[in-house]
Structure formats: C-alpha cells, structure tokens
mmCIF file of C-alpha atoms in Angstrom:
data_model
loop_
_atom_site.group_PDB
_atom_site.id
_atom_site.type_symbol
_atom_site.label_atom_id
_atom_site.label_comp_id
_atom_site.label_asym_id
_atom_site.label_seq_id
_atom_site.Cartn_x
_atom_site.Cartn_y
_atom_site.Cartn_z
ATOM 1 C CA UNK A 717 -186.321 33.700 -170.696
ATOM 2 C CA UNK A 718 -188.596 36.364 -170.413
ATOM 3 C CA UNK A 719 -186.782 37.902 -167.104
ATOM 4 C CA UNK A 720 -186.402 41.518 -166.492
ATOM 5 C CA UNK A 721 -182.940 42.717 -165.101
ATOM 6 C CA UNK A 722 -182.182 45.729 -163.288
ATOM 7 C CA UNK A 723 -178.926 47.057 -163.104
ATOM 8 C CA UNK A 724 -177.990 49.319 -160.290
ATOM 9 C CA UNK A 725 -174.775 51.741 -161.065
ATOM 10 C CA UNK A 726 -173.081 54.481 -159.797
ATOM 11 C CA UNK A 727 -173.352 56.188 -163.657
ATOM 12 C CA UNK A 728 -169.713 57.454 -162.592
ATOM 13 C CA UNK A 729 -168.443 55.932 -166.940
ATOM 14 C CA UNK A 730 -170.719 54.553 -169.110
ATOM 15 C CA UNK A 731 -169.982 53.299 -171.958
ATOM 16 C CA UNK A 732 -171.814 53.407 -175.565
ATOM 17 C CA UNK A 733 -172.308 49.712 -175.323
ATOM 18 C CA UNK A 734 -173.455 49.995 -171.533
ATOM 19 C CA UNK A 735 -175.942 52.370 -172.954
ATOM 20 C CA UNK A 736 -177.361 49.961 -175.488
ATOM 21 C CA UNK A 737 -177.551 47.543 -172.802
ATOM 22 C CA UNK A 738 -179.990 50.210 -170.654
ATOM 23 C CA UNK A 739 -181.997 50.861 -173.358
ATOM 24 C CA UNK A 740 -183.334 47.138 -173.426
ATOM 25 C CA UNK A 741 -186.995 47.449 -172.741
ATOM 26 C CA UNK A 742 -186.228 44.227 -169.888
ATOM 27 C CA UNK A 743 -183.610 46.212 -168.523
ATOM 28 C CA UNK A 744 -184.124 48.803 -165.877
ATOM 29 C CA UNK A 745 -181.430 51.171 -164.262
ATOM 30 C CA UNK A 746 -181.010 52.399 -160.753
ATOM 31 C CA UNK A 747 -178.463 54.778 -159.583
ATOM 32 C CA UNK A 748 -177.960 56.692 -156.030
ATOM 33 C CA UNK A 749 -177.630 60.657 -155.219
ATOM 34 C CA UNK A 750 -176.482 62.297 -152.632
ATOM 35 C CA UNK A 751 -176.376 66.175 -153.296
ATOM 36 C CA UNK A 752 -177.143 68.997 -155.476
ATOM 37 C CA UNK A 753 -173.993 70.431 -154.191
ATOM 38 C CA UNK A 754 -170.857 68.677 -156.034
ATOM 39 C CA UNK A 755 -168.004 69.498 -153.434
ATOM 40 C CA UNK A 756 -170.881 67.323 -150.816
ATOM 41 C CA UNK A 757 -171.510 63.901 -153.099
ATOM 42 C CA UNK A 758 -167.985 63.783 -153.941
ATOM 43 C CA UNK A 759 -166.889 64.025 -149.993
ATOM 44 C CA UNK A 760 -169.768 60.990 -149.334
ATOM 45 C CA UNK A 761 -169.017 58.938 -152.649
ATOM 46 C CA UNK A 762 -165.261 59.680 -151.848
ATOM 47 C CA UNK A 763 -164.758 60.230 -155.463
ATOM 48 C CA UNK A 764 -164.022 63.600 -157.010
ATOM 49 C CA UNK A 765 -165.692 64.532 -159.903
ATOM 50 C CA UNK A 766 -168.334 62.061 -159.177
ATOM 51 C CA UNK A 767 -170.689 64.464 -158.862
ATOM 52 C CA UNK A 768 -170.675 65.957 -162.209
ATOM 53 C CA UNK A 769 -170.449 62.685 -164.132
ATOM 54 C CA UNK A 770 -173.659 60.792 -162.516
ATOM 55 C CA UNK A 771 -175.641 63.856 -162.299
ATOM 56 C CA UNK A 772 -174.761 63.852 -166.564
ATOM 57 C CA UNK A 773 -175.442 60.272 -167.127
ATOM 58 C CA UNK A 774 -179.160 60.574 -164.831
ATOM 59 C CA UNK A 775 -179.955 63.329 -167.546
ATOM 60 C CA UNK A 776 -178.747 61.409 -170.313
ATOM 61 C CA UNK A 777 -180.611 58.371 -169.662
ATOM 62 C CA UNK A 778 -184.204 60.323 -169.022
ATOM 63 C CA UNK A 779 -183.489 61.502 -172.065
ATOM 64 C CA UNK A 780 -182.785 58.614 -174.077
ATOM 65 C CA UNK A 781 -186.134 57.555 -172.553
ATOM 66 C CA UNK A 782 -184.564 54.519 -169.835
ATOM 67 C CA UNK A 783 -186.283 53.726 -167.055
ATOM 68 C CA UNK A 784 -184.507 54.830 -164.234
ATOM 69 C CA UNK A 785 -184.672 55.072 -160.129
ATOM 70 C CA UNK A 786 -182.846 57.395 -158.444
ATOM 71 C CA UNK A 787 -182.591 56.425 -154.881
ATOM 72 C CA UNK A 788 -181.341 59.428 -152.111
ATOM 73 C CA UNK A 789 -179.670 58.163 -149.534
ATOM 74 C CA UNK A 790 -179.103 60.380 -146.200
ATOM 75 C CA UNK A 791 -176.267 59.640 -144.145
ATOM 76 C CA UNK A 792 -178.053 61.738 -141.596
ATOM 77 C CA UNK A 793 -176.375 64.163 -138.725
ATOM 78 C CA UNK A 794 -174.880 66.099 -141.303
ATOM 79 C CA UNK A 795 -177.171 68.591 -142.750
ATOM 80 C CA UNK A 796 -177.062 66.523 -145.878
ATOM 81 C CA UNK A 797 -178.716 68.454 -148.541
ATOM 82 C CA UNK A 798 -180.568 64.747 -149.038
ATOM 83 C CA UNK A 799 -184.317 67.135 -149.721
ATOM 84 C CA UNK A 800 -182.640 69.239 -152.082
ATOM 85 C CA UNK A 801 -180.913 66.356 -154.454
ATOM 86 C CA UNK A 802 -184.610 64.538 -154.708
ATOM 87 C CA UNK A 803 -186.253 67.802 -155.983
ATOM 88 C CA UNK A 804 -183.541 68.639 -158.434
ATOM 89 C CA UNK A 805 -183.637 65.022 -159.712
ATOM 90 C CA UNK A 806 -187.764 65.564 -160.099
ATOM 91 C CA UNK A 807 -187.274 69.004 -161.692
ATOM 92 C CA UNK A 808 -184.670 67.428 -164.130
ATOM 93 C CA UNK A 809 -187.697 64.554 -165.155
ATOM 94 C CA UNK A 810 -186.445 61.637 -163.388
ATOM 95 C CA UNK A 811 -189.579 59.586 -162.919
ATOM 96 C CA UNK A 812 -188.847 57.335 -159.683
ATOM 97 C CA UNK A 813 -187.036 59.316 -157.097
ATOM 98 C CA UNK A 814 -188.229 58.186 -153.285
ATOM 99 C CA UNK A 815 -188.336 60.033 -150.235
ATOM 100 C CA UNK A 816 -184.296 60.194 -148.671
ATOM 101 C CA UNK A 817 -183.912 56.823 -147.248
ATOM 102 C CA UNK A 818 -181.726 56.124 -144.320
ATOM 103 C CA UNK A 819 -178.069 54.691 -144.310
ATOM 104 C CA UNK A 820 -178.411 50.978 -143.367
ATOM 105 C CA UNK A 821 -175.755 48.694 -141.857
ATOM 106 C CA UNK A 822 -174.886 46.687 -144.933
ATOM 107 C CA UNK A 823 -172.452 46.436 -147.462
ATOM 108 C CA UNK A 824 -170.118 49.027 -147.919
ATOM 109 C CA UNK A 825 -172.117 51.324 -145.606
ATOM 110 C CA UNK A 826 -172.113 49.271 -142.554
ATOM 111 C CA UNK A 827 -167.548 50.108 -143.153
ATOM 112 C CA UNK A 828 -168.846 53.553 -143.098
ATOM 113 C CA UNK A 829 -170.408 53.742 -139.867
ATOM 114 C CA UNK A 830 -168.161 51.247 -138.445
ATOM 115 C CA UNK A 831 -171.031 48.184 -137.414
ATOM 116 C CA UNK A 832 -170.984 44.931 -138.632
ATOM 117 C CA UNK A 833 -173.367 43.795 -141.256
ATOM 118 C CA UNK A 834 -176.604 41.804 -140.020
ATOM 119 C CA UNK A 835 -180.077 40.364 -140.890
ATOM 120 C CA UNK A 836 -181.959 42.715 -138.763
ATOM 121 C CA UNK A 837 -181.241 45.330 -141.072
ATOM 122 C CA UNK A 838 -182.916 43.813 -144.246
ATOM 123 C CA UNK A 839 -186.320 44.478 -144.738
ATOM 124 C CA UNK A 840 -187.550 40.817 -144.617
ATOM 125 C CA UNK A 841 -188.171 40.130 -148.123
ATOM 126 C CA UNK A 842 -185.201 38.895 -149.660
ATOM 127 C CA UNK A 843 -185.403 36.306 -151.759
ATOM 128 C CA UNK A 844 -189.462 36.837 -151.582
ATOM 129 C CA UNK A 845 -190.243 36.530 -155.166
ATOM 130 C CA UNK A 846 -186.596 38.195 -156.259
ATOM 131 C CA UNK A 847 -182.861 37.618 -156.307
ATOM 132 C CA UNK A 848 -179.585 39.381 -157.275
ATOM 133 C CA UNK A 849 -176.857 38.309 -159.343
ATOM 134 C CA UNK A 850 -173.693 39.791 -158.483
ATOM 135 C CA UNK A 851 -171.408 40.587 -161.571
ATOM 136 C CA UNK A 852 -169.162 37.522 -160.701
ATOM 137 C CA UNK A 853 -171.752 35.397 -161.325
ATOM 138 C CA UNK A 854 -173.050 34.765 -157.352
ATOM 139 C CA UNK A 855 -177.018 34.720 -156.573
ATOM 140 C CA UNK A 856 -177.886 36.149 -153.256
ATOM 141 C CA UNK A 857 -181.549 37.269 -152.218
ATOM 142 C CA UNK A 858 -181.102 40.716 -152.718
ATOM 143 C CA UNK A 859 -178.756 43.695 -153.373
ATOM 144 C CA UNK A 860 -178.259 44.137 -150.216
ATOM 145 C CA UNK A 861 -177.873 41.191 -148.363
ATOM 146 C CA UNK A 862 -174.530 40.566 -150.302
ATOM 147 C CA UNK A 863 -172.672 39.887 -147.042
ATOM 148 C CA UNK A 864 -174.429 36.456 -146.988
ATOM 149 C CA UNK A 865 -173.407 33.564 -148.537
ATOM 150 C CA UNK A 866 -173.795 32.850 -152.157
ATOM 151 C CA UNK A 867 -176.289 30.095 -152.965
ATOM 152 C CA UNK A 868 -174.640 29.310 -156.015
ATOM 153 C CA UNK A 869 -173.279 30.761 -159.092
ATOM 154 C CA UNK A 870 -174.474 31.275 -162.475
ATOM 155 C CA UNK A 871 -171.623 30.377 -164.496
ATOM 156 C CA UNK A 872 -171.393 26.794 -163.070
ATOM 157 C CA UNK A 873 -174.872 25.956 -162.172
ATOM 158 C CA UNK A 874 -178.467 26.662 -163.790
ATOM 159 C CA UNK A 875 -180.627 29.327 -162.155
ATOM 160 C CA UNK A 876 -183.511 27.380 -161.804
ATOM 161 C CA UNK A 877 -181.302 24.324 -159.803
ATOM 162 C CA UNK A 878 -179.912 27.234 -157.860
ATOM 163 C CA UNK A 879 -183.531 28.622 -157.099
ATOM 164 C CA UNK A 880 -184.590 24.789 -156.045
ATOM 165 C CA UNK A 881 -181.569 24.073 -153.960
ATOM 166 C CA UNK A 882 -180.999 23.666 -150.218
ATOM 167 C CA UNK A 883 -178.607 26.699 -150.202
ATOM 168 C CA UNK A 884 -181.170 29.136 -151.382
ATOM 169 C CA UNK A 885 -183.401 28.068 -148.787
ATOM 170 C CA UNK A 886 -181.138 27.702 -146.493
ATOM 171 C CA UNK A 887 -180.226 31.515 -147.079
ATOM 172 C CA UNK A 888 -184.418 32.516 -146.479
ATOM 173 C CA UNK A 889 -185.052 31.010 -143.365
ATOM 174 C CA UNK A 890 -182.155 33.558 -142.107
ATOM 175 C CA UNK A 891 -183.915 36.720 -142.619
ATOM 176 C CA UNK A 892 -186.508 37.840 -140.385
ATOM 177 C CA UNK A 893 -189.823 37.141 -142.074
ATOM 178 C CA UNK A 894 -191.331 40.837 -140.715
ATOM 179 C CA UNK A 895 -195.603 40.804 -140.462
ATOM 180 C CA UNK A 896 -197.467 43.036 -142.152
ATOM 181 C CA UNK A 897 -200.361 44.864 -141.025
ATOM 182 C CA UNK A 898 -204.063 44.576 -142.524
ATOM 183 C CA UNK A 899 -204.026 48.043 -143.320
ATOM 184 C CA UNK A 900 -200.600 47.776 -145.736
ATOM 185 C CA UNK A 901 -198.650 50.053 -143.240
ATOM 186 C CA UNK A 902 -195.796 47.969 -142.010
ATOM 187 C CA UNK A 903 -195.730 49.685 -138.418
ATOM 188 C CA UNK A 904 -193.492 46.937 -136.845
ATOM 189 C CA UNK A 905 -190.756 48.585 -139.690
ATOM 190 C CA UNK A 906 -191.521 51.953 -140.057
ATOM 191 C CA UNK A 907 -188.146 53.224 -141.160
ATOM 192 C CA UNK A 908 -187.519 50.855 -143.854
ATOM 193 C CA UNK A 909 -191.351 51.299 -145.166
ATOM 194 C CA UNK A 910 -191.314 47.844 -147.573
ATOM 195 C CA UNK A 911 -194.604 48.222 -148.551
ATOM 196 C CA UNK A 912 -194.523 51.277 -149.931
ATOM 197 C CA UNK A 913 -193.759 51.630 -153.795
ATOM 198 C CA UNK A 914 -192.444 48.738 -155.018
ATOM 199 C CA UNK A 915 -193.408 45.933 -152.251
ATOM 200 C CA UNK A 916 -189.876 45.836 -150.533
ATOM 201 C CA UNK A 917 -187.068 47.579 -149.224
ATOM 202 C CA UNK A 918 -187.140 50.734 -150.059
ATOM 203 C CA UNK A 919 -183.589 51.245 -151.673
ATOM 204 C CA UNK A 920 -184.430 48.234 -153.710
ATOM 205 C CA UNK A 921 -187.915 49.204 -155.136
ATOM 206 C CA UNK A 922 -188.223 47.197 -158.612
ATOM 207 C CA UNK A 923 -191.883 47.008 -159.079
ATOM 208 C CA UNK A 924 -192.354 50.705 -160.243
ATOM 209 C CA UNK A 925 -189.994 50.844 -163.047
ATOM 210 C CA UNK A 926 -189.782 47.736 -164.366
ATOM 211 C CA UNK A 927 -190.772 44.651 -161.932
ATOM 212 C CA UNK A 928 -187.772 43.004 -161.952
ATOM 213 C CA UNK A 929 -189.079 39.442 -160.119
ATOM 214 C CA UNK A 930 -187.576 36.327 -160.700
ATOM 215 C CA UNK A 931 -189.174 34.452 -158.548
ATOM 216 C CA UNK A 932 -193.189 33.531 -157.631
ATOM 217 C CA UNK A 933 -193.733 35.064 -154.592
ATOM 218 C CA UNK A 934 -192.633 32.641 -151.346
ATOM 219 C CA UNK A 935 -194.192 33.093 -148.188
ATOM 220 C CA UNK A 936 -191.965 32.972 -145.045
ATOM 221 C CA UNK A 937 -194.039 29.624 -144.046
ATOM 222 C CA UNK A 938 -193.352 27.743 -147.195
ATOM 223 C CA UNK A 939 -189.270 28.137 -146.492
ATOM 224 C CA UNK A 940 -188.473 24.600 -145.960
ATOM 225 C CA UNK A 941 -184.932 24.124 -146.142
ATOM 226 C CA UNK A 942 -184.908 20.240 -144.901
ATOM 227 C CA UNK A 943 -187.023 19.561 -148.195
ATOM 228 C CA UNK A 944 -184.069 20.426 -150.158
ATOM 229 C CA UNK A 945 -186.219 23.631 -152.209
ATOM 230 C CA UNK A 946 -189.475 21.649 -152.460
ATOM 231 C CA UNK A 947 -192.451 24.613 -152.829
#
C-alpha cells in the first residue's frame, strides 16, 4: 500500500517476531524514557523492573540498526532526572531523542494528574496529513487524541471510506486549528513546539525517522464535515 507504520511501545517484552516486525524498513519504533536512575522510571512507569528491560530493548534495537525515537517525558516538580535520561540515550547512539517534553492532559496522563482529557491540549494537527490505528482496530487522528471518538474501524470498514467519511471529519473540525507564524516559530504554542522536528506535536514527531503520513496534508479550512469527506 506503500504506507509507513510506526509503532510506539513501552519495549517492557519483545518478542523475536515483534523484532522482525521493527526491522521492516516501513516500520518505525518509538518508545518513552523517563530516567537514568532505575528505582525513578519504575516509580513513574509504576512497573518494577521496567527500567532495566526498555533501557535493554532501546540498545538492542540501535543495534540491530531500527529506526527508533526515544521521547523524554518530564512529569515536572520533581527533580526528574528528565536531562540526564536524554544524554544517556544520545551517548548510547539513539538517533532521535528530543528535548524533555512536558506531561500533557491526555490519555493515561491526564489519570495521573487528575484533569480531564481535552482538545486544548493537542497540538492542532491531528488528523493533518496522519492518523493512528489503535491495536483494536479504531482510527483516531492521532496517538494522542485517543479519548475521542473512533471514526471507524479497520476490521469492518476500508481505510480509505473511513478517511472520506463524515466521522473523520467530523472528528477535525474539533481540534483547534492553531496559526502558525511566518517565521516557523509557533509562538501562540510555545510549549508544545509542533513545528519543530517532525511538523507536529512534539511527542508524536514521525517525519524524522520514518514519515509515517497517511494522509495528504488537510488544511483546517478544507474540513468540511457537511460534505460528507469531500476534499
């Protein structure tokens, strides 16, 4: 179909044919790190001996040659040794490792610190030329705007009448189409920086290792839902 995939995963067990499935030169992995100190990712990921089995699977997969993001994520207030877990991820040859990014209010992290999930705290491009599959099947407009509706699911219904339907557009005119500013900087957004690196959010950078669109890109003004996914 000539798509490119990108699977995000904790690395906490993966298995030989999971690792087959990575190596797919359309397949790109992404994986999140908190710490260089063990005893401090396992209290975040809630998971003991999480530490030592996705820092092992990062090295194994730079090895094996896969492209791979690792994204930091600071839960901030903490003294989060967020600083530290990006330059030991460089120093071990991980390619694509971003500046700490924020916690945002969605998904299992808006449970965390106890707010409900909303719009506002996308970065305004879902669905702008991408879309996620959940492993159920579900399409949504991005990893991270999960706590949306579905627009459809792949099991039942092609992706392309899923892509053309009402639902899908229906699902992009509600997320804030945010302007960006002639000189690339997106000012209005500062902490969330989607122009930087990969053209969108910043936890869900896909242009630099692998450009995983699925989409042509869609410009808030051609969203017309009443046409029933007419471009």
């Amino acid at each position: 179909m000539g798509l490119r995939v990108q699977v995000y995963s904790n690395l906490y067990r993966v298995t030989a044919p999971l690792w087959e499935l990575y190596s797919h030169p359309d397949v790109t992995l992404a994986t999140s790190y908190y710490s260089d100190v063990a005893a401090e990712h396992d209290r975040i990921t809630d998971r003991r001996g999480s530490h030592a089995r996705t820092r092992a699977n990062i090295l194994r997969a730079i090895e094996r040659g896969i492209a791979l993001k690792v994204g930091i994520v600071d839960l901030g207030g903490s003294g989060q040794r967020a600083d530290e877990a990006r330059e030991e991820m460089i120093s071990m040859g991980a390619a694509h490792v971003g500046a700490p990014d924020r916690i945002r209010a969605v998904g299992r992290a808006a449970r965390t610190m106890g707010v409900q999930s909303n719009v506002n705290e996308l970065c305004g491009q879902c669905g702008d030329g991408r879309a996620a599959v959940s492993w159920n099947g579900d399409v949504r407009t991005c990893v991270l705007s999960r706590f949306l509706p579905s627009a459809g699911n792949v099991r039942t219904t092609r992706l392309a009448d899923i892509f053309g339907s009402a639902a899908w557009y229906e699902l992009l005119a509600q997320v804030p189409r945010r302007p960006q500013p002639r000189d690339g900087d997106c000012k209005p957004n500062t902490p969330c920086k989607p122009n930087q690196d990969g053209g969108d959010c910043k936890p869900a950078e896909t242009i630099c290792e692998g450009d995983a669109l699925v989409l042509p890109r869609i410009s808030a003004r051609e969203i017309r839902p009443e046409t029933g996914g007419g471009r």
